[in-house]
């Protein structure tokens, strides 16, 4: 395998160089496709930039690896388990539609029109989020719309590094506003037992069924925690197998791609606040463990809230941010008719993050 | 016997973090010491003795950079002799001062041997340090060992502390006490631009070109750095001469072309001048402030710099920065944070801030 790559490499390198010089010498071609080539080239080859100022050596971690790590964690955390539970034909087309619409249509068009230098790898992460927090039976066009809106929103607000809100969650918010029934129906019973070829391709026949939090609100019936943990339950496509999500999330924290403070503070505060309400107000509140293990909380705590751009920069601010997320999640889940509050909590705290940041800085540096 | 074991909890307070360069860049020097031929006479040795009273002498036997000269090459496996030399130098020139030797906590043999010394009085104190960059920076060493607060760039002699390089101890002993003519110095030569990492015996005054001849790999472009690629400076003119304070020379391959499938071949790129990525906007990943040894938040300076408010950076503890360069080193967005910090330090603090206070009044 290595030798094949070694033979293939100089040819590829030479041709890419040829294309590069072809594009750069023709202004009209450069106007249309220069940015696209740069973006494509950036995915295959390293940059030729060298350090011009101190320090003259740099660490190998770059944004590509940063985003690649998140992609790997997402793949292990939700794509593989959901293929087992719902079948390839349910999962893979959604991811393909999301990628094609989000990255290869909207982002590429944006790169060409706005003459930006590159397609951002962050787009892949955003687009991999979109199917994960929609129900398994969500139609493909819904996912396409979600991906397009998310990427467009991110680019309009200035691209990766400038966006105030998590773009994937913003897309989901728009979908909730525009198609309110579609994002909360279409739950599907997951497949259980030994996987067969049939189950891996189709999953089981669709059975509409309410999610654990809705069941508790209606009948006070608590779904077994084990089934919640392993995901043998109804829920959005990516949020059900919580064990895999936790493992992938802890790996991310260990690699220092995600900041460990956020999941710890978020999950901890949800547990503490819900325990507080459960033991003071009583049975109308869901018990703390059920709150922890239901809905998209674990998915959001490890993958959505840890998005470094939309949280505050200071570490103290991160604690405040995630405790705020936990508090709002518990409030929305228990005191409003909305079944799930994670999305609103994170989006709200994204906005509040800006004043939190400046207040923390003012206190810390007395500036 | 003053073997003060550094407590781990104190360690963490003083040094929040750092980077173990030995793990990232393992450099093995060849055993043999080669002499660089140079016909002209060497630069005369002259140690600038301070006129101020020196109360503490600090000797760092724990280099935190892998391209620095391993102290074994100076003590030649005979630390007893080295410390007796140190004692002679101390009594002769800095009477009444205390010596503080910093030893790597990994070198169990050396620690044992130091413990067994019985002949010295209470003048020698030893400290253990993990070889993590930049924990041997003068500012941090003084703060930890003597509890002195020193600003970056301030001369340690002003506070009565003299930091002696291990090699300088041997040189002072040879030149001033023995009276022998001291004309050569050990210079470690390392990097990806070389076939083999070597330690050379060089006459100070030798131009760098004479050192590179015959050692640098052919068919590649190289860049030469004096005193390490992290903290040192680049050599533009190869006629520049080696001095008595030159510590080491690092020669790195210049990878100024694109490498296909670079993520599978990181080891080829790792010890070159390549940025290993593209310049991006800051994503606030917190890598820089996790790494910073003095608890600063370099991304804030970047923010101030891009907004054109360089003076504002002073508000965020800028003067504490020891310019170790770890923030630029670690940044996944490949921002030139050290350069930004230097520019912010230079920026005039007067005019703009005044306006701001006026604005606040309104």
XYZ file of C-alpha atoms in Angstrom:
729
model
C 0.000 0.000 0.000
C 2.788 2.381 0.938
C 4.671 1.615 -2.253
C 1.618 2.290 -4.379
C 1.250 5.652 -2.700
C 4.946 6.352 -3.184
C 4.726 5.688 -6.922
C 1.513 7.615 -7.281
C 2.675 10.565 -5.237
C 5.187 12.320 -7.540
C 2.727 12.081 -10.442
C -0.027 13.601 -8.336
C 2.278 16.245 -6.992
C 3.490 17.185 -10.460
C 0.004 17.408 -11.895
C -1.282 19.455 -9.001
C 1.631 21.833 -9.437
C 0.845 22.067 -13.142
C -2.812 22.846 -12.473
C -1.813 25.389 -9.852
C 0.463 27.290 -12.211
C -2.180 27.029 -14.979
C -4.803 28.595 -12.759
C -2.574 31.248 -11.313
C -1.360 32.505 -14.676
C -4.896 33.033 -16.033
C -6.790 35.704 -14.139
C -10.211 34.741 -15.460
C -9.841 31.094 -14.532
C -8.367 32.149 -11.221
C -11.410 34.281 -10.501
C -13.775 31.350 -10.937
C -11.847 28.331 -9.792
C -8.741 29.585 -7.980
C -10.314 29.492 -4.568
C -11.886 26.113 -5.235
C -8.540 24.640 -6.257
C -6.834 26.096 -3.201
C -9.473 24.535 -1.015
C -9.230 21.141 -2.681
C -5.450 21.259 -2.688
C -5.437 22.137 0.989
C -7.230 18.908 1.771
C -4.569 16.778 0.041
C -1.281 18.580 0.509
C 0.345 20.467 3.331
C 0.927 24.169 3.004
C 4.261 25.452 1.815
C 4.425 28.169 4.445
C 7.415 28.159 6.722
C 7.971 29.941 9.998
C 9.285 33.429 9.368
C 9.448 34.639 12.943
C 10.294 33.106 16.304
C 9.720 30.280 17.170
C 11.002 28.562 14.069
C 9.528 25.150 14.793
C 5.820 24.546 15.238
C 3.713 21.830 16.719
C 2.068 19.449 14.287
C -1.499 20.034 15.490
C -3.388 22.257 13.096
C -7.024 23.108 12.487
C -7.364 20.271 9.981
C -6.397 17.735 12.626
C -8.531 19.553 15.160
C -11.632 19.194 12.983
C -10.577 15.707 11.874
C -10.533 14.616 15.512
C -14.092 15.851 15.990
C -15.170 14.040 12.815
C -13.643 10.766 14.011
C -15.291 11.143 17.415
C -18.656 11.893 15.819
C -18.322 8.910 13.507
C -17.616 6.530 16.381
C -20.059 8.246 18.695
C -23.177 8.350 16.589
C -22.741 7.130 12.998
C -21.684 3.568 13.818
C -24.247 2.962 16.608
C -27.070 4.425 14.576
C -26.197 2.204 11.610
C -26.641 -0.713 13.981
C -29.932 0.589 15.363
C -31.560 2.037 12.266
C -29.761 0.532 9.277
C -27.441 1.862 6.616
C -30.277 2.959 4.343
C -31.564 5.218 7.067
C -28.257 6.800 8.096
C -25.916 6.995 5.123
C -28.197 8.850 2.661
C -28.798 11.498 5.291
C -25.098 12.069 5.830
C -24.483 12.156 2.071
C -27.291 14.659 1.504
C -26.046 16.779 4.374
C -22.464 16.828 3.081
C -23.413 17.388 -0.541
C -25.820 20.220 0.148
C -23.871 21.816 2.979
C -20.266 21.520 1.905
C -20.207 20.760 -1.798
C -23.009 23.066 -2.919
C -23.477 25.920 -0.461
C -19.916 26.226 0.784
C -18.324 25.781 -2.645
C -20.665 28.366 -4.144
C -19.815 30.696 -1.299
C -16.098 30.151 -1.779
C -16.375 30.960 -5.484
C -18.669 33.965 -5.080
C -17.057 35.507 -2.024
C -13.564 34.647 -3.291
C -12.566 33.127 -0.011
C -9.440 31.104 0.042
C -10.713 27.763 1.118
C -13.541 25.450 2.008
C -13.459 25.158 5.750
C -13.222 21.715 7.305
C -15.555 23.008 9.980
C -18.341 22.592 7.421
C -18.011 18.809 7.578
C -18.425 18.889 11.349
C -21.493 21.125 11.111
C -23.047 18.928 8.437
C -22.411 15.759 10.416
C -24.366 17.296 13.302
C -27.501 18.003 11.245
C -28.850 14.424 10.811
C -27.829 13.534 14.364
C -30.377 15.714 16.102
C -33.281 15.061 13.759
C -35.609 12.056 14.112
C -34.690 8.875 12.218
C -37.618 9.320 9.863
C -36.905 12.923 8.984
C -37.170 13.374 5.207
C -33.956 13.938 3.268
C -34.989 17.375 2.008
C -35.355 18.552 5.611
C -31.754 17.611 6.291
C -30.651 19.322 3.080
C -32.434 22.518 4.105
C -30.916 22.318 7.571
C -27.381 21.863 6.253
C -27.757 24.669 3.723
C -29.117 27.096 6.298
C -26.403 26.231 8.800
C -23.499 26.680 6.422
C -24.988 29.821 4.927
C -25.529 31.268 8.390
C -21.951 30.490 9.392
C -20.524 32.075 6.271
C -22.703 35.173 6.500
C -21.638 35.819 10.076
C -18.009 35.704 9.040
C -16.933 32.086 8.749
C -15.230 29.831 11.254
C -13.877 31.887 14.130
C -16.411 34.686 13.916
C -19.746 32.961 14.368
C -21.546 33.922 17.524
C -23.921 30.967 17.509
C -23.291 27.327 16.874
C -24.264 27.094 13.183
C -25.659 23.559 13.400
C -27.915 24.490 16.292
C -29.025 27.615 14.485
C -30.006 25.444 11.516
C -31.942 23.182 13.817
C -33.648 26.210 15.369
C -34.806 27.423 11.961
C -36.090 23.948 11.134
C -38.005 23.902 14.424
C -39.572 27.246 13.606
C -40.421 26.458 9.986
C -41.378 22.787 10.266
C -42.427 22.380 13.897
C -44.172 19.046 13.469
C -41.469 17.413 11.387
C -38.658 17.768 13.893
C -40.624 16.233 16.764
C -42.322 13.344 14.978
C -41.023 10.369 13.060
C -39.431 8.545 15.974
C -38.513 4.986 15.126
C -38.122 1.871 17.218
C -34.441 0.835 17.107
C -33.335 -2.619 16.078
C -32.226 -4.926 18.896
C -30.370 -8.223 19.025
C -27.857 -9.852 16.708
C -27.364 -7.743 13.601
C -28.271 -9.369 10.301
C -27.690 -8.124 6.776
C -31.333 -7.173 6.592
C -31.270 -5.242 9.851
C -28.042 -3.468 8.966
C -29.504 -2.237 5.711
C -33.112 -1.461 6.601
C -33.419 -1.417 10.390
C -36.849 -2.491 11.621
C -40.175 -1.352 10.321
C -41.077 2.069 11.503
C -43.089 2.323 14.676
C -43.907 5.789 15.869
C -43.324 6.082 19.526
C -42.826 8.884 21.997
C -39.419 9.705 23.477
C -38.619 8.871 27.143
C -39.047 12.453 28.324
C -42.483 12.695 26.681
C -43.449 9.338 28.197
C -42.535 10.608 31.630
C -44.442 13.839 31.142
C -47.558 11.951 30.120
C -47.565 8.810 32.231
C -44.840 9.250 34.912
C -43.311 6.058 33.649
C -39.515 5.888 33.890
C -37.738 4.110 31.055
C -35.048 1.712 32.218
C -31.702 3.487 32.645
C -29.760 0.638 31.071
C -31.774 0.850 27.891
C -31.292 4.600 27.871
C -27.555 4.219 28.307
C -27.143 1.730 25.491
C -29.610 3.432 23.209
C -32.227 0.730 22.788
C -34.808 3.454 22.877
C -36.477 6.055 20.769
C -34.825 9.366 20.164
C -33.058 11.410 17.537
C -30.757 9.573 15.178
C -27.495 10.401 16.893
C -28.359 10.868 20.526
C -29.492 7.426 21.594
C -26.342 5.350 22.138
C -25.023 7.316 25.086
C -22.211 4.915 25.978
C -20.529 5.447 22.614
C -21.043 9.197 22.858
C -19.462 9.319 26.300
C -16.448 7.269 25.186
C -15.931 9.411 22.086
C -16.416 12.584 24.114
C -13.909 11.565 26.764
C -11.424 10.770 24.009
C -11.951 14.246 22.594
C -11.336 15.791 26.004
C -8.206 13.725 26.434
C -6.903 14.895 23.076
C -7.663 18.418 24.304
C -9.858 19.115 21.298
C -12.845 19.553 23.577
C -12.440 21.327 26.878
C -13.257 18.902 29.720
C -14.682 21.670 31.871
C -17.748 22.078 29.686
C -19.171 18.508 29.730
C -18.307 18.150 33.423
C -20.000 21.405 34.399
C -22.929 20.943 32.039
C -23.807 17.385 33.053
C -23.038 18.085 36.696
C -25.244 21.152 36.836
C -28.116 19.362 35.089
C -27.861 16.599 37.672
C -27.700 18.975 40.625
C -30.472 21.319 39.493
C -32.819 18.495 38.540
C -32.157 16.735 41.866
C -32.897 19.991 43.632
C -36.202 20.445 41.808
C -37.142 16.765 42.050
C -36.776 16.649 45.816
C -38.328 20.050 46.519
C -41.148 20.257 43.999
C -41.837 16.572 43.556
C -42.996 14.112 40.973
C -43.941 16.604 38.285
C -40.203 16.944 37.688
C -38.320 14.168 35.956
C -35.792 12.436 38.253
C -32.162 13.544 37.841
C -30.794 10.361 36.269
C -33.579 10.267 33.703
C -32.815 13.877 32.845
C -29.130 13.095 32.408
C -29.691 10.101 30.187
C -32.562 11.294 28.068
C -32.803 13.619 25.126
C -29.802 15.068 23.405
C -28.102 16.167 26.598
C -25.019 13.949 26.461
C -24.565 14.505 22.738
C -24.865 18.244 23.223
C -22.647 18.408 26.308
C -19.751 16.624 24.633
C -20.054 17.854 21.062
C -22.188 20.958 20.706
C -21.447 22.984 23.823
C -17.714 22.329 23.521
C -17.501 24.099 20.162
C -14.601 26.401 21.110
C -15.607 29.353 18.958
C -19.054 29.881 20.396
C -18.155 29.483 24.057
C -16.242 32.037 26.050
C -12.471 32.041 25.829
C -11.568 32.251 29.512
C -11.722 29.078 31.587
C -13.832 30.634 34.346
C -16.211 31.826 31.681
C -16.473 28.254 30.456
C -17.640 27.078 33.877
C -20.261 29.837 34.026
C -21.311 29.140 30.442
C -21.903 25.453 31.001
C -23.596 25.823 34.383
C -25.920 28.313 32.712
C -26.578 25.779 29.954
C -27.451 23.147 32.549
C -29.796 25.452 34.437
C -31.691 26.582 31.333
C -31.951 22.986 30.088
C -33.580 21.857 33.332
C -35.915 24.861 33.406
C -37.095 24.396 29.822
C -37.523 20.651 30.176
C -39.606 20.845 33.332
C -41.468 24.131 33.349
C -42.399 24.582 29.702
C -44.381 22.461 27.253
C -41.305 22.155 25.030
C -40.032 18.574 25.400
C -36.332 19.261 24.927
C -34.406 22.339 26.014
C -30.791 21.589 25.133
C -30.824 23.488 21.856
C -32.357 26.647 23.314
C -30.050 26.490 26.318
C -26.881 26.322 24.256
C -28.004 28.956 21.768
C -29.003 31.298 24.573
C -25.735 30.794 26.423
C -23.807 31.308 23.163
C -25.281 34.781 23.066
C -24.760 35.411 26.766
C -21.187 34.163 26.383
C -20.041 37.510 25.013
C -20.974 39.558 28.099
C -19.766 36.737 30.359
C -16.384 36.915 28.646
C -16.017 40.652 29.072
C -17.201 40.586 32.695
C -14.785 37.779 33.577
C -11.927 39.658 31.937
C -12.866 42.822 33.788
C -12.823 41.050 37.130
C -9.710 39.007 36.418
C -7.486 41.785 35.152
C -9.258 44.737 36.790
C -9.311 46.282 33.361
C 23.275 18.972 52.937
C 20.768 21.047 51.150
C 18.904 18.749 48.827
C 15.570 20.421 48.600
C 13.116 18.120 46.937
C 10.711 20.262 44.975
C 7.221 19.502 46.103
C 4.843 18.650 43.334
C 2.042 20.917 44.497
C 4.399 23.869 44.648
C 5.582 22.916 41.192
C 2.115 23.247 39.804
C 1.538 26.618 41.348
C 4.653 28.198 40.003
C 4.679 26.417 36.683
C 1.238 25.955 35.366
C 2.331 24.117 32.297
C 4.980 23.723 29.710
C 5.978 21.396 26.958
C 8.237 18.372 27.092
C 10.424 18.985 24.080
C 12.495 15.867 24.734
C 9.505 13.694 23.892
C 8.637 15.609 20.749
C 12.196 15.981 19.451
C 14.441 13.186 20.700
C 17.962 14.206 19.715
C 20.875 11.818 20.133
C 24.357 13.268 19.878
C 27.189 11.120 18.600
C 29.690 10.074 21.279
C 32.805 11.429 19.629
C 33.657 15.096 19.951
C 35.019 16.515 16.726
C 37.290 19.507 16.454
C 36.531 22.132 13.842
C 39.740 23.165 12.047
C 40.341 26.897 12.129
C 43.779 28.397 11.740
C 43.378 31.859 13.101
C 43.700 32.511 16.843
C 40.581 32.243 18.946
C 38.754 35.173 20.414
C 40.253 35.921 23.822
C 38.283 34.576 26.744
C 36.919 37.247 28.977
C 34.287 36.673 31.596
C 32.422 39.853 32.515
C 32.554 39.704 36.300
C 29.776 41.812 37.791
C 30.740 44.774 39.945
C 27.780 44.198 42.215
C 27.891 41.898 45.180
C 26.699 38.434 44.215
C 24.767 36.567 46.881
C 23.592 33.590 44.843
C 25.116 31.655 41.991
C 22.795 29.504 39.962
C 24.011 26.618 37.835
C 21.546 24.903 35.582
C 22.436 21.265 34.974
C 18.990 20.500 33.601
C 18.640 21.874 30.077
C 15.019 21.761 28.973
C 15.783 21.928 25.284
C 16.960 18.754 23.560
C 19.388 20.651 21.325
C 21.243 22.087 24.313
C 24.556 20.613 25.411
C 23.940 17.653 27.738
C 25.689 18.495 30.995
C 27.334 15.046 31.037
C 29.671 16.337 28.330
C 30.961 19.012 30.697
C 31.088 17.084 33.937
C 32.406 14.040 32.038
C 30.702 11.664 34.435
C 32.630 13.195 37.270
C 30.248 15.611 38.992
C 32.526 15.656 42.044
C 35.220 17.395 40.073
C 32.724 19.806 38.557
C 31.410 20.823 41.949
C 34.895 21.259 43.353
C 35.666 23.545 40.408
C 32.491 25.437 41.193
C 33.608 25.760 44.814
C 36.994 27.112 43.777
C 35.399 29.683 41.473
C 32.954 30.654 44.198
C 35.513 31.132 46.960
C 37.874 33.000 44.699
C 35.490 35.466 43.104
C 32.160 35.399 44.893
C 33.115 34.828 48.501
C 30.225 34.181 50.845
C 27.718 33.445 48.123
C 25.510 30.380 47.915
C 25.397 28.049 44.943
C 22.140 26.633 43.668
C 22.406 23.691 41.296
C 19.364 22.607 39.333
C 19.336 18.903 38.465
C 16.965 16.994 36.246
C 14.671 14.788 38.320
C 15.198 11.953 35.822
C 18.899 11.618 36.555
C 18.805 9.313 39.523
C 22.541 8.572 39.420
C 23.529 12.192 39.581
C 21.071 12.887 42.392
C 22.482 9.962 44.380
C 26.028 11.109 43.853
C 25.182 14.641 44.913
C 23.541 13.237 48.034
C 26.712 11.319 48.874
C 28.906 14.389 48.762
C 30.214 14.967 52.201
C 33.052 17.322 51.572
C 31.087 20.452 50.853
C 29.785 22.788 53.491
C 26.410 24.410 53.404
C 27.185 26.497 50.342
C 25.672 24.115 47.811
C 21.926 23.697 47.453
C 20.443 21.399 44.887
C 17.005 21.443 43.352
C 15.168 18.958 41.207
C 13.416 20.036 38.047
C 11.530 18.173 35.353
C 13.067 18.924 31.986
C 10.005 20.711 30.690
C 10.408 23.777 28.547
C 10.608 26.650 29.606
C 10.915 25.911 33.314
C 14.603 26.776 33.316
C 14.002 30.325 32.124
C 15.815 32.739 34.480
C 12.595 34.458 35.554
C 10.966 31.176 36.557
C 14.086 29.746 38.218
C 14.547 32.805 40.383
C 10.914 32.886 41.317
C 10.879 29.261 42.306
C 14.224 28.841 44.032
C 14.782 32.222 45.628
C 11.270 33.647 45.573
C 12.479 36.709 43.694
C 10.201 38.468 41.243
C 12.105 39.473 38.177
C 10.752 41.202 35.108
C 11.499 39.601 31.765
C 14.643 41.052 30.258
C 15.912 42.412 33.575
C 19.509 41.530 34.382
C 19.634 38.974 37.190
C 22.865 40.518 38.486
C 20.933 43.563 39.646
C 19.230 41.412 42.238
C 22.508 39.812 43.276
C 22.033 36.568 41.382
C 24.488 35.266 38.833
C 23.342 32.548 36.469
C 26.355 30.567 35.353
C 26.345 28.207 32.447
C 28.000 24.887 33.417
C 30.498 25.324 30.627
C 31.335 28.814 31.829
C 32.234 27.406 35.264
C 34.784 25.107 33.669
C 36.086 27.914 31.469
C 36.513 30.365 34.349
C 38.304 27.684 36.335
C 40.678 26.834 33.496
C 41.390 30.396 32.463
C 41.549 32.383 35.673
C 42.406 29.865 38.377
C 44.578 27.369 36.535
C 45.954 30.064 34.278
C 45.765 27.846 31.212
C 44.839 29.374 27.918
C 41.225 28.580 27.215
C 40.620 28.550 23.483
C 37.895 26.054 22.629
C 34.289 25.602 23.503
C 31.833 22.730 23.037
C 29.009 23.564 20.650
C 26.259 20.996 20.010
C 25.134 20.835 16.400
C 21.754 19.256 15.671
C 18.755 19.323 13.381
C 17.213 17.723 10.317
C 19.603 19.531 8.021
C 22.421 17.288 9.234
C 23.337 13.691 8.618
C 24.279 13.226 12.251
C 23.904 15.272 15.408
C 27.356 16.121 16.686
C 29.138 17.911 19.459
C 31.944 20.046 18.144
C 34.958 21.603 19.753
C 35.037 25.079 18.290
C 37.412 27.992 18.662
C 35.322 31.071 19.421
C 35.796 33.395 16.496
C 35.200 30.667 13.929
C 32.695 31.718 11.275
C 29.548 29.586 11.174
C 30.245 28.634 7.552
C 33.351 26.728 8.686
C 31.219 24.689 11.062
C 28.574 23.890 8.464
C 31.081 22.708 5.839
C 30.946 18.960 5.494
C 28.180 18.519 8.049
C 25.073 19.748 6.257
C 23.123 17.329 4.075
C 23.341 17.999 0.378
C 20.491 18.818 -2.021
C 18.309 20.489 0.569
C 17.840 24.073 1.620
C 18.550 24.740 5.257
C 18.193 27.479 7.784
C 20.605 27.924 10.658
C 19.619 29.003 14.161
C 21.811 29.989 17.058
C 20.670 29.158 20.609
C 17.750 27.007 19.556
C 14.865 27.402 17.145
C 12.395 28.342 19.870
C 14.161 31.169 21.608
C 17.205 31.855 19.507
C 17.827 33.841 16.390
C 18.264 32.950 12.767
C 21.679 33.276 11.175
C 21.354 35.199 7.922
C 25.029 35.864 7.321
C 27.131 32.718 7.509
C 30.239 34.780 8.235
C 28.841 35.469 11.677
C 31.302 34.242 14.289
C 30.864 31.903 17.202
C 31.247 33.736 20.487
C 31.928 32.699 24.058
C 28.218 32.898 24.790
C 26.989 30.807 21.851
C 25.143 27.839 23.302
C 24.155 25.683 20.375
C 23.504 25.601 16.667
C 20.403 24.040 15.107
C 20.153 23.453 11.384
C 16.666 22.783 10.093
C 15.487 21.706 6.709
C 13.420 24.345 4.935
C 10.276 22.674 3.628
C 8.955 25.461 1.482
C 7.120 23.173 -0.915
C 3.888 21.283 -0.590
C 3.959 17.740 0.729
C 1.137 15.453 -0.435
C -0.774 13.431 2.176
C 1.020 15.295 4.912
C -1.189 13.907 7.688
C 0.214 10.419 7.077
C 3.799 11.632 6.952
C 4.044 13.971 9.896
C 7.390 12.563 11.015
C 9.008 13.910 7.846
C 7.809 17.405 8.569
C 8.057 17.490 12.306
C 11.509 18.987 12.917
C 11.600 21.398 9.998
C 10.728 25.043 9.657
C 7.379 24.098 8.123
C 4.358 25.696 9.740
C 2.661 22.274 9.581
C -0.622 23.842 8.610
C -2.253 26.951 7.309
C -2.719 30.286 8.935
C -6.294 30.532 10.159
C -8.373 32.716 12.348
C -8.191 32.015 16.080
C -10.799 29.457 17.138
C -10.270 30.073 20.878
C -9.220 26.476 21.471
C -7.417 27.364 24.749
C -4.246 25.522 23.742
C -2.109 28.622 24.252
C -3.258 29.413 27.754
C -3.118 25.744 28.739
C 0.508 25.791 27.681
C 1.558 29.187 29.003
C 4.042 28.855 31.894
C 3.041 32.173 33.457
C -0.770 31.899 33.245
C -1.382 34.361 30.465
C -4.031 34.160 27.764
C -2.263 34.915 24.481
C -5.439 34.725 22.380
C -6.547 37.958 24.050
C -3.476 39.694 22.662
C -4.328 38.391 19.224
C -7.808 39.820 19.628
C -6.415 43.201 20.668
C -3.911 43.134 17.812
C -6.440 42.356 15.075
C -8.734 45.078 16.348
C -5.848 47.512 16.158
C -5.819 48.159 19.888
C -2.289 47.069 20.689
C -2.192 49.210 23.813
C -5.126 47.350 25.300
C -3.003 44.207 25.490
C -1.165 45.697 28.437
C -4.323 45.386 30.469
C -4.123 41.617 30.271
C -0.858 41.111 32.145
C 1.355 41.459 29.094
C 4.451 42.442 31.084
C 4.496 39.010 32.759
C 5.266 37.281 29.438
C 8.711 35.661 29.355
C 8.682 35.302 25.553
C 9.267 31.576 25.589
C 7.369 31.168 22.318
C 5.289 28.193 23.412
C 2.016 29.876 22.446
C 3.104 30.294 18.833
C 4.578 26.823 18.911
C 1.367 25.142 19.998
C -1.211 27.270 18.163
C -3.267 25.082 15.785
C -4.258 28.169 13.795
C -0.538 28.904 13.329
C -0.876 32.468 14.549
C 2.367 34.370 15.159
C 1.474 34.993 18.784
C 5.004 35.724 19.993
C 5.425 38.328 17.268
C 2.087 39.845 18.241
C 3.130 39.975 21.892
C 6.391 41.693 20.989
C 4.541 44.246 18.875
C 2.050 44.879 21.662
C 4.896 45.377 24.132
C 6.447 47.942 21.824
C 3.198 49.817 21.286
C 3.072 53.157 22.990
C 0.813 52.907 25.982
C 0.074 56.609 26.293
C -2.187 58.139 23.701
C -4.936 55.624 23.043
C -5.660 54.702 26.628
C -6.089 58.341 27.525
C -8.812 58.636 24.903
C -10.531 55.638 26.326
C -10.744 57.019 29.828
C -12.113 60.223 28.369
C -14.692 58.214 26.532
C -15.724 56.434 29.702
C -16.326 59.737 31.455
C -18.742 60.799 28.761
